[in-house]
Amino acid sequence: MASSDERTSLGSNYQVFLSFRGPDTRVGFTDVLFHSLNDTGICVFRDDEEVRVGERIDGSLQRAIDNSRIYIPVFSRTYASSQWCLRELVQILANTSKSEGKKEILPIFYDVQPDDVKLKTPLYHDAILNLEREKKLSTEQVDVWRKALMEVDAIKGWEVKKYKG
C-alpha cells in the first residue's frame, strides 16, 4: 500500500483526513482508527511526520486537506496547544464552508469534553493563551483559532474516554 505522501503525489483524492495531535493519540486511538478505515477500503490521510516549528500547511498536506471529503479532527488534551493542529482546523472549516454541503466534519472528543473545546474550561482556554504569549502571536490569529474551535464544537461528535487498562 502506498504511503500518504505517495498517494498524494500521484494525485489521489482522499476520502478522509485525520487531524490529531501526535503525542496524544498517534500510537493508540488514531492508529487504530486509521487502520480500521483503511482496512474497509476508505482512503485516509494522516500526517505521519511530526511537524516542525515554523512549517506551513502546503504541498501534499494542503492537497490532502483540499481533496478530502470527510474530516475527522480528534480533539485530545493537547490538541489546542499545537499551532499546527489549529491551522489545520481553520483550513478544514474553510473547505467545508465553501463545499456547499459536499464535505463534512465528524469530530471526536478523545479524553476531553465538548466544553473543553468550547473554551469553557481551562484546558483549551489556557492552551490558546499560552500559545499567544509564548509565540507572541497576534490577537487576530488567536481569535481565528478560538472561532474555529467554537464553530466545530457546534457539530455533534463522539466522546471517547481514554482507556486506562
PDB file of C-alpha atoms in Angstrom:
ATOM      1  CA  MET A   1       0.000   0.000   0.000  1.00  0.00           C
ATOM      2  CA  ALA A   2       1.326   3.460  -0.849  1.00  0.00           C
ATOM      3  CA  SER A   3       2.116   5.870   1.943  1.00  0.00           C
ATOM      4  CA  SER A   4       0.038   9.007   2.394  1.00  0.00           C
ATOM      5  CA  ASP A   5       2.684  11.094   0.632  1.00  0.00           C
ATOM      6  CA  GLU A   6       2.958   8.667  -2.302  1.00  0.00           C
ATOM      7  CA  ARG A   7      -0.797   8.682  -2.878  1.00  0.00           C
ATOM      8  CA  THR A   8      -0.950  12.463  -2.744  1.00  0.00           C
ATOM      9  CA  SER A   9       1.904  12.866  -5.195  1.00  0.00           C
ATOM     10  CA  LEU A  10       0.039  10.536  -7.533  1.00  0.00           C
ATOM     11  CA  GLY A  11      -2.933  12.893  -7.349  1.00  0.00           C
ATOM     12  CA  SER A  12      -5.318  10.603  -5.483  1.00  0.00           C
ATOM     13  CA  ASN A  13      -8.149  12.159  -3.583  1.00  0.00           C
ATOM     14  CA  TYR A  14      -8.565  11.103  -0.001  1.00  0.00           C
ATOM     15  CA  GLN A  15     -11.945  10.306   1.381  1.00  0.00           C
ATOM     16  CA  VAL A  16     -10.934  11.110   4.966  1.00  0.00           C
ATOM     17  CA  PHE A  17      -8.423  13.499   6.528  1.00  0.00           C
ATOM     18  CA  LEU A  18      -7.437  12.819  10.148  1.00  0.00           C
ATOM     19  CA  SER A  19      -6.381  15.850  12.178  1.00  0.00           C
ATOM     20  CA  PHE A  20      -4.820  14.903  15.506  1.00  0.00           C
ATOM     21  CA  ARG A  21      -2.112  15.754  17.998  1.00  0.00           C
ATOM     22  CA  GLY A  22       0.531  13.067  17.582  1.00  0.00           C
ATOM     23  CA  PRO A  23       1.813  12.709  21.140  1.00  0.00           C
ATOM     24  CA  ASP A  24      -1.729  12.248  22.483  1.00  0.00           C
ATOM     25  CA  THR A  25      -3.228   9.733  20.074  1.00  0.00           C
ATOM     26  CA  ARG A  26      -0.856   8.711  17.243  1.00  0.00           C
ATOM     27  CA  VAL A  27       0.215   5.360  18.696  1.00  0.00           C
ATOM     28  CA  GLY A  28      -3.147   4.282  20.102  1.00  0.00           C
ATOM     29  CA  PHE A  29      -6.537   5.637  19.146  1.00  0.00           C
ATOM     30  CA  THR A  30      -5.688   7.409  15.879  1.00  0.00           C
ATOM     31  CA  ASP A  31      -3.605   4.490  14.643  1.00  0.00           C
ATOM     32  CA  VAL A  32      -6.466   2.058  15.258  1.00  0.00           C
ATOM     33  CA  LEU A  33      -8.951   4.418  13.575  1.00  0.00           C
ATOM     34  CA  PHE A  34      -6.625   4.910  10.577  1.00  0.00           C
ATOM     35  CA  HIS A  35      -6.091   1.178  10.041  1.00  0.00           C
ATOM     36  CA  SER A  36      -9.758   0.317  10.628  1.00  0.00           C
ATOM     37  CA  LEU A  37     -10.863   2.778   7.953  1.00  0.00           C
ATOM     38  CA  ASN A  38      -8.111   1.687   5.544  1.00  0.00           C
ATOM     39  CA  ASP A  39      -8.975  -1.985   6.072  1.00  0.00           C
ATOM     40  CA  THR A  40     -12.536  -1.277   4.897  1.00  0.00           C
ATOM     41  CA  GLY A  41     -11.260   0.375   1.717  1.00  0.00           C
ATOM     42  CA  ILE A  42     -11.557   4.001   2.807  1.00  0.00           C
ATOM     43  CA  CYS A  43      -8.641   6.131   1.621  1.00  0.00           C
ATOM     44  CA  VAL A  44      -7.390   8.029   4.693  1.00  0.00           C
ATOM     45  CA  PHE A  45      -4.714  10.697   5.009  1.00  0.00           C
ATOM     46  CA  ARG A  46      -2.801  11.179   8.213  1.00  0.00           C
ATOM     47  CA  ASP A  47       0.368  13.144   8.538  1.00  0.00           C
ATOM     48  CA  ASP A  48       2.920  10.630   9.764  1.00  0.00           C
ATOM     49  CA  GLU A  49       5.594  13.194  10.422  1.00  0.00           C
ATOM     50  CA  GLU A  50       5.853  15.442  13.428  1.00  0.00           C
ATOM     51  CA  VAL A  51       5.510  18.972  12.153  1.00  0.00           C
ATOM     52  CA  ARG A  52       8.424  21.215  12.916  1.00  0.00           C
ATOM     53  CA  VAL A  53       8.126  24.733  14.316  1.00  0.00           C
ATOM     54  CA  GLY A  54       7.630  27.335  11.609  1.00  0.00           C
ATOM     55  CA  GLU A  55       6.376  24.956   8.924  1.00  0.00           C
ATOM     56  CA  ARG A  56       3.375  25.979   6.863  1.00  0.00           C
ATOM     57  CA  ILE A  57       0.445  23.996   5.578  1.00  0.00           C
ATOM     58  CA  ASP A  58       1.398  23.485   1.973  1.00  0.00           C
ATOM     59  CA  GLY A  59       2.361  20.816  -0.508  1.00  0.00           C
ATOM     60  CA  SER A  60       0.963  17.341  -0.012  1.00  0.00           C
ATOM     61  CA  LEU A  61      -0.682  18.193   3.293  1.00  0.00           C
ATOM     62  CA  GLN A  62      -2.600  21.105   1.783  1.00  0.00           C
ATOM     63  CA  ARG A  63      -3.706  18.948  -1.161  1.00  0.00           C
ATOM     64  CA  ALA A  64      -4.844  16.221   1.223  1.00  0.00           C
ATOM     65  CA  ILE A  65      -6.977  18.710   3.153  1.00  0.00           C
ATOM     66  CA  ASP A  66      -8.365  20.247  -0.033  1.00  0.00           C
ATOM     67  CA  ASN A  67      -9.175  16.923  -1.696  1.00  0.00           C
ATOM     68  CA  SER A  68     -10.689  15.072   1.264  1.00  0.00           C
ATOM     69  CA  ARG A  69     -14.448  14.820   1.633  1.00  0.00           C
ATOM     70  CA  ILE A  70     -14.643  13.948   5.322  1.00  0.00           C
ATOM     71  CA  TYR A  71     -12.589  15.493   8.092  1.00  0.00           C
ATOM     72  CA  ILE A  72     -12.102  13.816  11.441  1.00  0.00           C
ATOM     73  CA  PRO A  73     -10.476  16.113  13.970  1.00  0.00           C
ATOM     74  CA  VAL A  74      -9.518  14.111  17.057  1.00  0.00           C
ATOM     75  CA  PHE A  75      -9.648  16.656  19.861  1.00  0.00           C
ATOM     76  CA  SER A  76      -7.363  15.470  22.641  1.00  0.00           C
ATOM     77  CA  ARG A  77      -5.843  17.029  25.750  1.00  0.00           C
ATOM     78  CA  THR A  78      -3.045  18.891  23.908  1.00  0.00           C
ATOM     79  CA  TYR A  79      -4.703  19.497  20.515  1.00  0.00           C
ATOM     80  CA  ALA A  80      -5.192  23.205  21.287  1.00  0.00           C
ATOM     81  CA  SER A  81      -1.552  23.636  22.283  1.00  0.00           C
ATOM     82  CA  SER A  82      -0.477  22.879  18.700  1.00  0.00           C
ATOM     83  CA  GLN A  83      -0.421  25.767  16.235  1.00  0.00           C
ATOM     84  CA  TRP A  84      -0.280  23.140  13.500  1.00  0.00           C
ATOM     85  CA  CYS A  85      -3.497  21.410  14.590  1.00  0.00           C
ATOM     86  CA  LEU A  86      -5.266  24.756  14.906  1.00  0.00           C
ATOM     87  CA  ARG A  87      -4.132  25.812  11.415  1.00  0.00           C
ATOM     88  CA  GLU A  88      -5.391  22.516  10.003  1.00  0.00           C
ATOM     89  CA  LEU A  89      -8.720  23.052  11.748  1.00  0.00           C
ATOM     90  CA  VAL A  90      -9.120  26.529  10.240  1.00  0.00           C
ATOM     91  CA  GLN A  91      -8.392  25.120   6.763  1.00  0.00           C
ATOM     92  CA  ILE A  92     -10.813  22.241   7.321  1.00  0.00           C
ATOM     93  CA  LEU A  93     -13.596  24.643   8.308  1.00  0.00           C
ATOM     94  CA  ALA A  94     -12.873  26.892   5.309  1.00  0.00           C
ATOM     95  CA  ASN A  95     -13.019  23.938   2.909  1.00  0.00           C
ATOM     96  CA  THR A  96     -16.219  22.628   4.462  1.00  0.00           C
ATOM     97  CA  SER A  97     -17.856  26.043   4.320  1.00  0.00           C
ATOM     98  CA  LYS A  98     -17.181  26.549   0.622  1.00  0.00           C
ATOM     99  CA  SER A  99     -18.071  22.964  -0.357  1.00  0.00           C
ATOM    100  CA  GLU A 100     -21.835  23.582  -0.499  1.00  0.00           C
ATOM    101  CA  GLY A 101     -22.542  20.534   1.643  1.00  0.00           C
ATOM    102  CA  LYS A 102     -20.192  18.164  -0.192  1.00  0.00           C
ATOM    103  CA  LYS A 103     -17.721  17.909   2.706  1.00  0.00           C
ATOM    104  CA  GLU A 104     -18.359  17.221   6.351  1.00  0.00           C
ATOM    105  CA  ILE A 105     -16.639  17.266   9.704  1.00  0.00           C
ATOM    106  CA  LEU A 106     -17.007  14.385  12.161  1.00  0.00           C
ATOM    107  CA  PRO A 107     -15.359  15.495  15.418  1.00  0.00           C
ATOM    108  CA  ILE A 108     -14.092  13.080  18.034  1.00  0.00           C
ATOM    109  CA  PHE A 109     -13.538  14.264  21.603  1.00  0.00           C
ATOM    110  CA  TYR A 110     -10.809  11.953  22.899  1.00  0.00           C
ATOM    111  CA  ASP A 111     -10.310  12.258  26.656  1.00  0.00           C
ATOM    112  CA  VAL A 112     -11.778  15.789  26.542  1.00  0.00           C
ATOM    113  CA  GLN A 113     -15.274  17.198  26.887  1.00  0.00           C
ATOM    114  CA  PRO A 114     -17.055  19.381  24.336  1.00  0.00           C
ATOM    115  CA  ASP A 115     -16.922  22.178  26.942  1.00  0.00           C
ATOM    116  CA  ASP A 116     -13.102  21.996  26.773  1.00  0.00           C
ATOM    117  CA  VAL A 117     -13.214  22.637  23.032  1.00  0.00           C
ATOM    118  CA  LYS A 118     -15.777  25.433  23.538  1.00  0.00           C
ATOM    119  CA  LEU A 119     -13.129  27.127  25.717  1.00  0.00           C
ATOM    120  CA  LYS A 120     -15.421  26.912  28.755  1.00  0.00           C
ATOM    121  CA  THR A 121     -12.780  25.135  30.840  1.00  0.00           C
ATOM    122  CA  PRO A 122      -9.114  25.949  31.432  1.00  0.00           C
ATOM    123  CA  LEU A 123      -7.822  23.062  29.278  1.00  0.00           C
ATOM    124  CA  TYR A 124      -8.152  24.636  25.801  1.00  0.00           C
ATOM    125  CA  HIS A 125      -8.651  28.203  27.016  1.00  0.00           C
ATOM    126  CA  ASP A 126      -5.269  28.228  28.772  1.00  0.00           C
ATOM    127  CA  ALA A 127      -3.547  26.370  25.925  1.00  0.00           C
ATOM    128  CA  ILE A 128      -4.585  29.124  23.497  1.00  0.00           C
ATOM    129  CA  LEU A 129      -3.475  31.843  25.933  1.00  0.00           C
ATOM    130  CA  ASN A 130      -0.103  30.121  26.344  1.00  0.00           C
ATOM    131  CA  LEU A 131       0.388  29.940  22.572  1.00  0.00           C
ATOM    132  CA  GLU A 132      -0.456  33.618  22.263  1.00  0.00           C
ATOM    133  CA  ARG A 133       2.048  34.618  24.964  1.00  0.00           C
ATOM    134  CA  GLU A 134       4.889  32.189  24.238  1.00  0.00           C
ATOM    135  CA  LYS A 135       4.847  32.549  20.464  1.00  0.00           C
ATOM    136  CA  LYS A 136       3.997  36.257  20.524  1.00  0.00           C
ATOM    137  CA  LEU A 137       1.075  35.699  18.194  1.00  0.00           C
ATOM    138  CA  SER A 138      -1.319  38.377  17.067  1.00  0.00           C
ATOM    139  CA  THR A 139      -4.696  38.640  18.728  1.00  0.00           C
ATOM    140  CA  GLU A 140      -6.258  38.329  15.275  1.00  0.00           C
ATOM    141  CA  GLN A 141      -4.607  34.940  14.661  1.00  0.00           C
ATOM    142  CA  VAL A 142      -5.600  33.613  18.053  1.00  0.00           C
ATOM    143  CA  ASP A 143      -9.177  34.856  17.583  1.00  0.00           C
ATOM    144  CA  VAL A 144      -9.377  32.892  14.312  1.00  0.00           C
ATOM    145  CA  TRP A 145      -8.425  29.740  16.229  1.00  0.00           C
ATOM    146  CA  ARG A 146     -10.922  30.465  19.015  1.00  0.00           C
ATOM    147  CA  LYS A 147     -13.674  30.990  16.456  1.00  0.00           C
ATOM    148  CA  ALA A 148     -12.739  27.731  14.690  1.00  0.00           C
ATOM    149  CA  LEU A 149     -12.896  25.756  17.933  1.00  0.00           C
ATOM    150  CA  MET A 150     -16.291  27.237  18.799  1.00  0.00           C
ATOM    151  CA  GLU A 151     -17.593  26.567  15.281  1.00  0.00           C
ATOM    152  CA  VAL A 152     -16.508  22.940  15.132  1.00  0.00           C
ATOM    153  CA  ASP A 153     -17.821  22.270  18.610  1.00  0.00           C
ATOM    154  CA  ALA A 154     -21.318  23.126  17.372  1.00  0.00           C
ATOM    155  CA  ILE A 155     -21.136  19.939  15.264  1.00  0.00           C
ATOM    156  CA  LYS A 156     -22.315  16.790  17.014  1.00  0.00           C
ATOM    157  CA  GLY A 157     -19.391  14.467  17.569  1.00  0.00           C
ATOM    158  CA  TRP A 158     -18.360  11.398  19.517  1.00  0.00           C
ATOM    159  CA  GLU A 159     -16.925  11.411  23.003  1.00  0.00           C
ATOM    160  CA  VAL A 160     -14.275   8.762  23.613  1.00  0.00           C
ATOM    161  CA  LYS A 161     -12.890   8.119  27.071  1.00  0.00           C
ATOM    162  CA  LYS A 162      -9.216   7.269  27.317  1.00  0.00           C
ATOM    163  CA  TYR A 163      -8.759   3.586  28.037  1.00  0.00           C
ATOM    164  CA  LYS A 164      -6.921   3.116  31.321  1.00  0.00           C
ATOM    165  CA  GLY A 165      -6.428  -0.632  31.241  1.00  0.00           C
TER     166      GLY A 165
END
